[in-house]
PDB file of C-alpha atoms and ligand atoms in Angstrom:
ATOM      1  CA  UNK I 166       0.000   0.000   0.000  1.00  0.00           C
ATOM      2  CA  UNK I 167       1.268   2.797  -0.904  1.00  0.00           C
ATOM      3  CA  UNK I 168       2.084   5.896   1.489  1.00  0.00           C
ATOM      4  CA  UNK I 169       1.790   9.050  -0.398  1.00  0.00           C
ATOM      5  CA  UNK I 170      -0.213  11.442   1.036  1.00  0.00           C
ATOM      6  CA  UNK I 171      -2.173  14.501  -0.831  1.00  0.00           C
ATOM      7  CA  UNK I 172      -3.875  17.703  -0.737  1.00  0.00           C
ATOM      8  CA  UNK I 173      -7.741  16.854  -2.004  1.00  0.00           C
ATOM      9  CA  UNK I 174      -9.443  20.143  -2.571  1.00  0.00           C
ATOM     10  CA  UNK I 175     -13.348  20.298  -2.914  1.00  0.00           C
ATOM     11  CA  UNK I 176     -14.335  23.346  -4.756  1.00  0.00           C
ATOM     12  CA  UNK I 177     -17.949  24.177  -4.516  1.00  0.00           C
ATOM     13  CA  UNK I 178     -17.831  26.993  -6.781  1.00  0.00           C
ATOM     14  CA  UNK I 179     -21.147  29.020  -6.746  1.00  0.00           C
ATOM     15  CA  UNK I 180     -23.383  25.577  -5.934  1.00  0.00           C
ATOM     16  CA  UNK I 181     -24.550  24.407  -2.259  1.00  0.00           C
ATOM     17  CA  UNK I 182     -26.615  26.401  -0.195  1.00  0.00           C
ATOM     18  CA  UNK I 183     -27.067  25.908   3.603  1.00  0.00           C
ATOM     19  CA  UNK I 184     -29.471  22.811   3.415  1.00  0.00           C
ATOM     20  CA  UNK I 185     -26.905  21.797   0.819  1.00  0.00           C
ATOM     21  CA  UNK I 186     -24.025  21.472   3.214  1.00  0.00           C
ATOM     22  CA  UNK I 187     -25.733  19.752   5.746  1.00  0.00           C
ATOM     23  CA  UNK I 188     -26.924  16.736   3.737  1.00  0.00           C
ATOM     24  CA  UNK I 189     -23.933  16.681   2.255  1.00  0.00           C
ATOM     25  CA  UNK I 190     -22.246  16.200   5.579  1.00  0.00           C
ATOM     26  CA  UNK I 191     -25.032  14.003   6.811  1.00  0.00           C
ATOM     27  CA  UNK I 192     -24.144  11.826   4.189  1.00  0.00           C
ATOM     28  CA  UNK I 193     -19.978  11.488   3.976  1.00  0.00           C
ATOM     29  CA  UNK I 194     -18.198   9.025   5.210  1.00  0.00           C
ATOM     30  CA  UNK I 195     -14.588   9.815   4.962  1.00  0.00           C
ATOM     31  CA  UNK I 196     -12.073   6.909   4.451  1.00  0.00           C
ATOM     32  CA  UNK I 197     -11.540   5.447   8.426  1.00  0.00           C
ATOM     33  CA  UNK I 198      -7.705   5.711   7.766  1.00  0.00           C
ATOM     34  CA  UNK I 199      -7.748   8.820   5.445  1.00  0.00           C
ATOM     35  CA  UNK I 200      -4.009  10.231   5.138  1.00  0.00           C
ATOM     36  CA  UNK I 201      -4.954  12.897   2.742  1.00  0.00           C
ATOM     37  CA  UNK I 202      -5.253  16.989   3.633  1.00  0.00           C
ATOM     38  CA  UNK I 203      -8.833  17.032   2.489  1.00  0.00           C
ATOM     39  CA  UNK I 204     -10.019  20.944   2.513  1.00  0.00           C
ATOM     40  CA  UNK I 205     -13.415  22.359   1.098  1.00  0.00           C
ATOM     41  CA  UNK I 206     -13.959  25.726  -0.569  1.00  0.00           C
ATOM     42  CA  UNK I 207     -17.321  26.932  -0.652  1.00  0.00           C
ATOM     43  CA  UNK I 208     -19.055  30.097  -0.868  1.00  0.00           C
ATOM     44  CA  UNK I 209     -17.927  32.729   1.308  1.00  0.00           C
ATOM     45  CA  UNK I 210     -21.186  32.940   3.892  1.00  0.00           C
ATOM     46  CA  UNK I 211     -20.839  29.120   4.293  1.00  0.00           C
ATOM     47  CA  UNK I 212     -17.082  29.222   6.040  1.00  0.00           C
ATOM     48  CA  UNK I 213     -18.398  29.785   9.253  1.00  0.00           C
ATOM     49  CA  UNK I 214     -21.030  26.887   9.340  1.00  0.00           C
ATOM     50  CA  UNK I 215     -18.874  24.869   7.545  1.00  0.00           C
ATOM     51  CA  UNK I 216     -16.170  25.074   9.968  1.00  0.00           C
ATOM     52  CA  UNK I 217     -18.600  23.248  12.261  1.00  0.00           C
ATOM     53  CA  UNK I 218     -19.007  20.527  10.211  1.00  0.00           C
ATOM     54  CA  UNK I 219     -16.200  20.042   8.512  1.00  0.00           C
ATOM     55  CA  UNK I 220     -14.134  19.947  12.182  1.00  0.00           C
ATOM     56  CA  UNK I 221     -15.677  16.469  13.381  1.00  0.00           C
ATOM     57  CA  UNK I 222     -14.266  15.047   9.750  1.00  0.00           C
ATOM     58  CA  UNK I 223     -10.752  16.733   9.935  1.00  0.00           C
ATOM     59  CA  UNK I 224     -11.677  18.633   6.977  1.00  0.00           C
ATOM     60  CA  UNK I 225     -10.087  22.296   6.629  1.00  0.00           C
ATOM     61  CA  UNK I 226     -11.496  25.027   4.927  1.00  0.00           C
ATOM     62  CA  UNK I 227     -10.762  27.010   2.070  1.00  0.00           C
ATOM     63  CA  UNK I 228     -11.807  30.363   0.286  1.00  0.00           C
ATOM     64  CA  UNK I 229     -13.016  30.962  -3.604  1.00  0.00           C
ATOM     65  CA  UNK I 230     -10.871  34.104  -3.240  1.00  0.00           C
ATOM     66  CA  UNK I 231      -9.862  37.139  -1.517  1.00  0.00           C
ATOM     67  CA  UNK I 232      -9.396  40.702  -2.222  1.00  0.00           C
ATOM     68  CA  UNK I 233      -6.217  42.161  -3.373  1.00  0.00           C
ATOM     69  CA  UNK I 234      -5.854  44.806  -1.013  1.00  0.00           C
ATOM     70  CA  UNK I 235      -5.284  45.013   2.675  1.00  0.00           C
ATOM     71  CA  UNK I 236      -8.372  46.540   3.587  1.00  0.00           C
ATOM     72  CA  UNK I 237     -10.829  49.866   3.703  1.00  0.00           C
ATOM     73  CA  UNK I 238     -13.576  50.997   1.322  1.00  0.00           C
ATOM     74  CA  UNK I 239     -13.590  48.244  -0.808  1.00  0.00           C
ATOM     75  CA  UNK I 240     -17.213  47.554  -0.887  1.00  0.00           C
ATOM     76  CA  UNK I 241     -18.305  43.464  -1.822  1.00  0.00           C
ATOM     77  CA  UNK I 242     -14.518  42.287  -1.202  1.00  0.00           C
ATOM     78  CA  UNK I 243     -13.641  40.019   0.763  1.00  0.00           C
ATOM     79  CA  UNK I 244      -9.917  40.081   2.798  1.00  0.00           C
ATOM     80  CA  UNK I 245      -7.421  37.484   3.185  1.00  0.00           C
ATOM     81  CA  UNK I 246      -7.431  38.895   7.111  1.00  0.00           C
ATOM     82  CA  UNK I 247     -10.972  38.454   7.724  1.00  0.00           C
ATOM     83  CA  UNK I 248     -10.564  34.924   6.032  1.00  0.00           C
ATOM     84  CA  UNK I 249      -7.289  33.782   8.132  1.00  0.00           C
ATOM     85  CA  UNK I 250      -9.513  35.510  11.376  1.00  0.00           C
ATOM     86  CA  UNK I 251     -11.934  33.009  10.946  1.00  0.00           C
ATOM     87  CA  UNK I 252     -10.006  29.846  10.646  1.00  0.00           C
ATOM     88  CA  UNK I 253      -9.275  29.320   6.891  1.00  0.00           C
ATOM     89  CA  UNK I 254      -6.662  27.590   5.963  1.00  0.00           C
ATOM     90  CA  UNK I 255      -5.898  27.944   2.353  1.00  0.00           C
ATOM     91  CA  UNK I 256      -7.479  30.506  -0.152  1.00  0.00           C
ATOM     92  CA  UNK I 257      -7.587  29.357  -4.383  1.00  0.00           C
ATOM     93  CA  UNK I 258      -6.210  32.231  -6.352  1.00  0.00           C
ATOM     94  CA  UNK I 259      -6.155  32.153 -10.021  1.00  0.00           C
ATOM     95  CA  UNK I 260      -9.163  29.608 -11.565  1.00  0.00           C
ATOM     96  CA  UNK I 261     -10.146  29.894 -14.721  1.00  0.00           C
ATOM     97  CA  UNK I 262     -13.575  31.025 -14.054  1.00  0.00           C
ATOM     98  CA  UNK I 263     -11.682  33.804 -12.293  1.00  0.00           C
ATOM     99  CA  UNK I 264      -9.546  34.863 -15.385  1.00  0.00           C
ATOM    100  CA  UNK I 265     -12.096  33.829 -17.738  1.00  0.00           C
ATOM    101  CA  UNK I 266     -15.367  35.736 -16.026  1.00  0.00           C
ATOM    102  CA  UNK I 267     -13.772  38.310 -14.004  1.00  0.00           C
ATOM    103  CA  UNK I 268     -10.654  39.272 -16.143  1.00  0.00           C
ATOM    104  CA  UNK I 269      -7.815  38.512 -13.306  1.00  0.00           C
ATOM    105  CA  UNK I 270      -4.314  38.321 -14.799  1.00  0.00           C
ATOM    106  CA  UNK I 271      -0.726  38.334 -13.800  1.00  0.00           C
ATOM    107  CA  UNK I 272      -0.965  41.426 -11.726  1.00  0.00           C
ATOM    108  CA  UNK I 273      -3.465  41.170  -9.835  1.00  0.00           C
ATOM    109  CA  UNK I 274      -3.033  37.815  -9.279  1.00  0.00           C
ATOM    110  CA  UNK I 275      -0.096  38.574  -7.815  1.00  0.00           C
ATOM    111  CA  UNK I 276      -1.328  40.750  -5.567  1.00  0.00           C
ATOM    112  CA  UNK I 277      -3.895  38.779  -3.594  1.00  0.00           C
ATOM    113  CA  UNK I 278      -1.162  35.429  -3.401  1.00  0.00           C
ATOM    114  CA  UNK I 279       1.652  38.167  -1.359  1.00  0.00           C
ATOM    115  CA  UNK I 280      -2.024  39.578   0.385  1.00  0.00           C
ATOM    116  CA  UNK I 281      -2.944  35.985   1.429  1.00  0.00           C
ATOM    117  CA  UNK I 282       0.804  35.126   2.901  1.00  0.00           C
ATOM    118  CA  UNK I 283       0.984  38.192   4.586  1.00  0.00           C
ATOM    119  CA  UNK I 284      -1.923  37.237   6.441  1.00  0.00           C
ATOM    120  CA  UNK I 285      -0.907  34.061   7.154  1.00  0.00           C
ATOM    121  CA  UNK I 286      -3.075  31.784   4.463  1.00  0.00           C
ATOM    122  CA  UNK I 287      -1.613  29.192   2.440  1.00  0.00           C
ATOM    123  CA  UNK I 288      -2.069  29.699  -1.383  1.00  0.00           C
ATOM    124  CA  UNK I 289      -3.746  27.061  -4.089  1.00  0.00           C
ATOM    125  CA  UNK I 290      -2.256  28.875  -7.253  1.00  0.00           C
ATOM    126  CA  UNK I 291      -4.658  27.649 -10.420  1.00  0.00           C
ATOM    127  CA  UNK I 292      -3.073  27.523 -14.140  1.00  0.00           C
ATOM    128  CA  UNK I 293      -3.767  26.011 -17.047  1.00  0.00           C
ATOM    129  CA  UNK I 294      -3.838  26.372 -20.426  1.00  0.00           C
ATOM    130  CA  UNK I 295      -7.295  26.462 -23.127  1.00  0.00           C
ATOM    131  CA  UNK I 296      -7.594  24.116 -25.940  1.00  0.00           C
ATOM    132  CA  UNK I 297      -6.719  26.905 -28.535  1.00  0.00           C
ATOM    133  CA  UNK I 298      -3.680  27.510 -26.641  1.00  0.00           C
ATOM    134  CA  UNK I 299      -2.161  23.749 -26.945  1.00  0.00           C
ATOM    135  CA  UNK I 300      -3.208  23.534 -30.185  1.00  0.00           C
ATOM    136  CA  UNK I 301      -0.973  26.579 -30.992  1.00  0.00           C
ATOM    137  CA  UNK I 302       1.857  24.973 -29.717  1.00  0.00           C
ATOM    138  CA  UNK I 303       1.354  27.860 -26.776  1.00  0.00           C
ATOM    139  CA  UNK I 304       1.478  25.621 -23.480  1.00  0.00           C
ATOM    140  CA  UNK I 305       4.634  25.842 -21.740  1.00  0.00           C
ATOM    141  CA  UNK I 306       4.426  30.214 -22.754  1.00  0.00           C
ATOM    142  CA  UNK I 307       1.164  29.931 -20.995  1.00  0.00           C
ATOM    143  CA  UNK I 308       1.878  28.761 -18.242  1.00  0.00           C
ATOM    144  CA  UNK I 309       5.242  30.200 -17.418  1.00  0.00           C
ATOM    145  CA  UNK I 310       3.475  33.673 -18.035  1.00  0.00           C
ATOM    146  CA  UNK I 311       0.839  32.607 -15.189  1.00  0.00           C
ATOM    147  CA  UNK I 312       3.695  31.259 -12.810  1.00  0.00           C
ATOM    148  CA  UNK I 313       4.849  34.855 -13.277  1.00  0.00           C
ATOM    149  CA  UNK I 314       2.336  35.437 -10.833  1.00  0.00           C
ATOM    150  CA  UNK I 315       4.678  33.424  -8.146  1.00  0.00           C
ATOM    151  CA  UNK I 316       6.791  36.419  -7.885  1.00  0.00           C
ATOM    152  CA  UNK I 317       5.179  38.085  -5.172  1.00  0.00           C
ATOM    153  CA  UNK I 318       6.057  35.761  -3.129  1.00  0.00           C
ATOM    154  CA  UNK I 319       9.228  37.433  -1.329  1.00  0.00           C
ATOM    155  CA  UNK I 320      10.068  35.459   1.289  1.00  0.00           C
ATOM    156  CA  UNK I 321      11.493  31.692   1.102  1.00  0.00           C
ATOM    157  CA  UNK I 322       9.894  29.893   3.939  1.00  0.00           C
ATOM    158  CA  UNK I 323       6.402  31.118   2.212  1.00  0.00           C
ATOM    159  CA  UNK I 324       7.087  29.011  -0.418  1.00  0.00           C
ATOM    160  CA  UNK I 325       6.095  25.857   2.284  1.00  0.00           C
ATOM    161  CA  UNK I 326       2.555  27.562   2.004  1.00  0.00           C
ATOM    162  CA  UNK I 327       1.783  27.001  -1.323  1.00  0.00           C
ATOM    163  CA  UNK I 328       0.298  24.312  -3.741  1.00  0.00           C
ATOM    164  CA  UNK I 329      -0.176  24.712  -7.459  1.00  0.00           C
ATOM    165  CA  UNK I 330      -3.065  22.976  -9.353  1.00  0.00           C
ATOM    166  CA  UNK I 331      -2.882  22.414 -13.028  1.00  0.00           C
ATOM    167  CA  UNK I 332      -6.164  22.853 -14.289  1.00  0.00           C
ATOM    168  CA  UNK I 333      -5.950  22.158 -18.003  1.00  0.00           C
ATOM    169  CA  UNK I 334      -8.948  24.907 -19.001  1.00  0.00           C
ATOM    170  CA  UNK I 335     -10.591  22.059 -21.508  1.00  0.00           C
ATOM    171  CA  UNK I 336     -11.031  19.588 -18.239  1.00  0.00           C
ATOM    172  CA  UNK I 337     -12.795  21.801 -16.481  1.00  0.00           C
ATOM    173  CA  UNK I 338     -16.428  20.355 -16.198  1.00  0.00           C
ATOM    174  CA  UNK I 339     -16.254  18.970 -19.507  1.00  0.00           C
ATOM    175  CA  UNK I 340     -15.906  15.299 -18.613  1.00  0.00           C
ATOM    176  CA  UNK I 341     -12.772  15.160 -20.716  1.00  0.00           C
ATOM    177  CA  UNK I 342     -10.481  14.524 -18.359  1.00  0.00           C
ATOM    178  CA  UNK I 343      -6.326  14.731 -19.379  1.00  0.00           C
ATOM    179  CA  UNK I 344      -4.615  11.295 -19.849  1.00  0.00           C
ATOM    180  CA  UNK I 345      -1.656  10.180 -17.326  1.00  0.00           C
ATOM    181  CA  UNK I 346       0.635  10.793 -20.160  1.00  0.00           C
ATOM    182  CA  UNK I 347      -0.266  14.458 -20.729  1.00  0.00           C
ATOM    183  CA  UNK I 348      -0.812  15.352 -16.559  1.00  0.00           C
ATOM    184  CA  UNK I 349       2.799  13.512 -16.642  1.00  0.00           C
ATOM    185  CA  UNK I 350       4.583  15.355 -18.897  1.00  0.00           C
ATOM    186  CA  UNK I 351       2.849  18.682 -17.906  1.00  0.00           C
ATOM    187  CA  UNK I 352       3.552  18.536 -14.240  1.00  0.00           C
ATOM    188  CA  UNK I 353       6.945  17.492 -14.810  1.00  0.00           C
ATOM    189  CA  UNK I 354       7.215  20.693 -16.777  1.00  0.00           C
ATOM    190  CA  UNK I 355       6.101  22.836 -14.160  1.00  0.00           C
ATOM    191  CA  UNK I 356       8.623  21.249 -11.631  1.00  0.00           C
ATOM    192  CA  UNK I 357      11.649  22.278 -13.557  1.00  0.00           C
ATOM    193  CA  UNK I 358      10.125  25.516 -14.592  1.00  0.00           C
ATOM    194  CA  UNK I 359       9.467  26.419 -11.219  1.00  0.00           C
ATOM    195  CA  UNK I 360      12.114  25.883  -9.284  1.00  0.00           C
ATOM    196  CA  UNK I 361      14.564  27.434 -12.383  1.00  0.00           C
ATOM    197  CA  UNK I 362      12.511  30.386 -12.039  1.00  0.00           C
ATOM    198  CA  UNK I 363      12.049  31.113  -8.607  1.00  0.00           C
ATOM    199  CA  UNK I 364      16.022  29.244  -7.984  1.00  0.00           C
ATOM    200  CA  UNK I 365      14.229  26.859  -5.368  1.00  0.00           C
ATOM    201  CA  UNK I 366      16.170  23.395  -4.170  1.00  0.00           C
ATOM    202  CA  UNK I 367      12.484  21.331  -4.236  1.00  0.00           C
ATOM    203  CA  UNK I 368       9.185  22.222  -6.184  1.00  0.00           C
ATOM    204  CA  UNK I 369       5.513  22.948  -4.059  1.00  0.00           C
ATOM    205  CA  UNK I 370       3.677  20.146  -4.799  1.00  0.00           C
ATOM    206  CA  UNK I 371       1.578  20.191  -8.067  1.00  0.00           C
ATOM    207  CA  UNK I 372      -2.492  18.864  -7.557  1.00  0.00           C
ATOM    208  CA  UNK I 373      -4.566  18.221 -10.853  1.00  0.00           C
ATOM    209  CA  UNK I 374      -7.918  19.416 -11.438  1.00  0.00           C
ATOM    210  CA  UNK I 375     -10.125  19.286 -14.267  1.00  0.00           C
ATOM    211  CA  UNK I 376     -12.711  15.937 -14.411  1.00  0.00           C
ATOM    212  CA  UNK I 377     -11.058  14.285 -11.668  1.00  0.00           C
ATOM    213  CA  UNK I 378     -13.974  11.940 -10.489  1.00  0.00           C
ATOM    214  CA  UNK I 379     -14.467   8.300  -8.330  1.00  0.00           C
ATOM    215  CA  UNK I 380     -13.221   6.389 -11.275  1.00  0.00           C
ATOM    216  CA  UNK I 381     -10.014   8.115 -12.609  1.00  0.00           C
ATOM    217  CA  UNK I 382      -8.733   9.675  -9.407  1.00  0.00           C
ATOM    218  CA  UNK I 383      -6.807   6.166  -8.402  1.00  0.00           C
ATOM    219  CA  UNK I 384      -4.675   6.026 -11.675  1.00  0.00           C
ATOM    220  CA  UNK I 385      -4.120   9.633 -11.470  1.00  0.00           C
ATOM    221  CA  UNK I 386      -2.715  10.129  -7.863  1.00  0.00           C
ATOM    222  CA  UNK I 387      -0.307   7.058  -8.878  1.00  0.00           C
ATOM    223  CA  UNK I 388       1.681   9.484 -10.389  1.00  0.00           C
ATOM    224  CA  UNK I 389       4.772  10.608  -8.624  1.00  0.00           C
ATOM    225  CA  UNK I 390       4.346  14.282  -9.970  1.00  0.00           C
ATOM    226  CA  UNK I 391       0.663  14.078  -8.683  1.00  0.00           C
ATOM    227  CA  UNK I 392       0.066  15.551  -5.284  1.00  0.00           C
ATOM    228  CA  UNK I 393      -3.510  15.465  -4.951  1.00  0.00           C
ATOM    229  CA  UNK I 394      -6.826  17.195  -6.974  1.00  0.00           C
ATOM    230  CA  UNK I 395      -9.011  20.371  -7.027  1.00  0.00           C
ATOM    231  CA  UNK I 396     -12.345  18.462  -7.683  1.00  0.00           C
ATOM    232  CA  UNK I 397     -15.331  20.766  -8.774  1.00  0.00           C
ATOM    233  CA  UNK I 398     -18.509  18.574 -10.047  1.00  0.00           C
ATOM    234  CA  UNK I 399     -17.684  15.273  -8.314  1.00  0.00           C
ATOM    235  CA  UNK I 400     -17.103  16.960  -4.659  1.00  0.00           C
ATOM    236  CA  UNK I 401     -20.935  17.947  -4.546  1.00  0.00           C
ATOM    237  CA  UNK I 402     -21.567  14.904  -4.236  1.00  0.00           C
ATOM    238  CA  UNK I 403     -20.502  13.424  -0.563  1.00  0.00           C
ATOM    239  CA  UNK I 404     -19.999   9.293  -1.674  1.00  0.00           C
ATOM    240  CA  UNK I 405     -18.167  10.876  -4.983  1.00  0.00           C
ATOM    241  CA  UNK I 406     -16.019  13.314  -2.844  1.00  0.00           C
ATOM    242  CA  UNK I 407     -15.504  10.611   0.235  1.00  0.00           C
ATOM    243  CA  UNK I 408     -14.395   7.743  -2.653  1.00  0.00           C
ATOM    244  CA  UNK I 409     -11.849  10.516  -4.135  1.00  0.00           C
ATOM    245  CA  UNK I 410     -10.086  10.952  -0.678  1.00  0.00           C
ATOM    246  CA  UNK I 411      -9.709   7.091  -0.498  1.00  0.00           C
ATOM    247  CA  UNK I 412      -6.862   7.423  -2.922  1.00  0.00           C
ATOM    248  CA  UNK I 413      -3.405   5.423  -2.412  1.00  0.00           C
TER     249      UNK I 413
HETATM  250  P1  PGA N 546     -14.426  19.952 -12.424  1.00  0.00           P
HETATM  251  O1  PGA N 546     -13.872  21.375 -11.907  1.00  0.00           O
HETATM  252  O2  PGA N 546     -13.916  18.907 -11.471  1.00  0.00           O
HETATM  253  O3  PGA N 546     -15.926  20.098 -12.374  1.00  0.00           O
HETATM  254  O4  PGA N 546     -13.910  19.762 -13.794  1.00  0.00           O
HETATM  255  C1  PGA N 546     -12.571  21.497 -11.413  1.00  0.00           C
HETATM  256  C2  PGA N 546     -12.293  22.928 -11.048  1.00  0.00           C
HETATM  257  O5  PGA N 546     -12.774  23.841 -11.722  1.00  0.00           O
HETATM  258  O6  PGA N 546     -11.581  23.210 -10.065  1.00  0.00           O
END
């Protein structure tokens, strides 16, 4: 059996209410032995009842997001303080829905990862690359331009407080999930690429998202360059979610 542990990462996105949660917890049963750092992001006014919850299953909690600034008359943000003041953990920075929808890039991005370290929150940084953008030929200039990102981060023992998930955009809730071969050869990318840039001895570890469900999430973790998932659509579901921790 093997002993590698991970970082499983439910993200809710903008799905499960109140009523939601509960059933969902009503109904999980976690693996009895489960090694992995399991964490759940939901929306923002369910962190607080979630923590509840989530406590009696050794389940941490993460945000969607956080603002980009400190604090002050930002009206509808949210801050990485008031987040880390209430017991989260980790805070996802980056998603494609968030650079698709709401137009976040490199600079901004930037800002909220140093924001969230500064206050003490570890970091899930999100890349990935569209369909177009393989096709062209464009990956590994994709994503080194989004690991720019990574350079707000200005002090070496913050690197211990982050994860990277490769979220190929073309996985994302599309069923198609990417083969061993190409999760292989693009995490093994990112593991040079990252520590050339950033002149670090060992890599963060690199989770996959995109499709990750009950039935490919075994083959996937047995990947040495696999550190865990970011699992939207499956982790609604509590059996799903509780069968994706149960990885070896
Ligand atoms: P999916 O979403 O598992 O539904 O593809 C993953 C994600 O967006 O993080």
């Amino acid at each position: 059996m093997s002993t590698k542990t991970g970082t499983i990462v439910a993200n809710w996105k903008m799905n499960m209410n109140l009523q939601h949660m509960h059933d969902f917890f009503h109904q999980l049963k976690m693996p009895s032995q489960n090694k992995h750092r399991v964490l759940i992001a939901p929306q923002a006014p369910l962190l607080v009842p979630l923590k509840e919850q989530s406590t009696k299953h050794h389940i941490g909690l993460a945000s969607q997001n956080c603002s980009s600034e400190t604090k002050g008359a930002y009206t509808g943000e949210i801050s990485a303080d008031v987040l880390s003041s209430i017991g989260v953990e980790f805070v996802i920075l980056g998603h494609s829905e968030r650079r698709q929808y709401f137009g976040e890039k490199e600079d901004i991005l930037s800002k909220k990862i140093h924001q969230a370290l500064l206050s003490n929150l570890k970091v899930i940084y999100c890349i990935g690359e569209s369909l177009e953008q393989r096709e062209k030929n464009a990956l590994s200039e994709t994503l080194t331009l989004q690991l720019s990102a990574l350079k707000s981060i200005t002090e070496k023992s913050w690197w211990e407080k982050v994860v990277i998930a490769y979220e190929p955009v073309w996985a994302i809730g599309t069923g198609k999930v990417a083969t061993t071969e190409q999760v292989k050869e693009v995490h093994d990318f990112l593991q040079k690429t990252i520590m050339t840039m950033f002149n670090l001895k060992s890599c963060p570890p690199i989770i996959y998202g995109g499709s990750v469900n009950a039935e490919n999430a075994q083959s996937l973790f047995t990947l040495d360059s696999v550190s865990g998932f970011l699992v939207g659509g499956a982790s609604l579901k509590a059996h799903d979610f509780a069968r994706i921790c149960s990885v070896q």
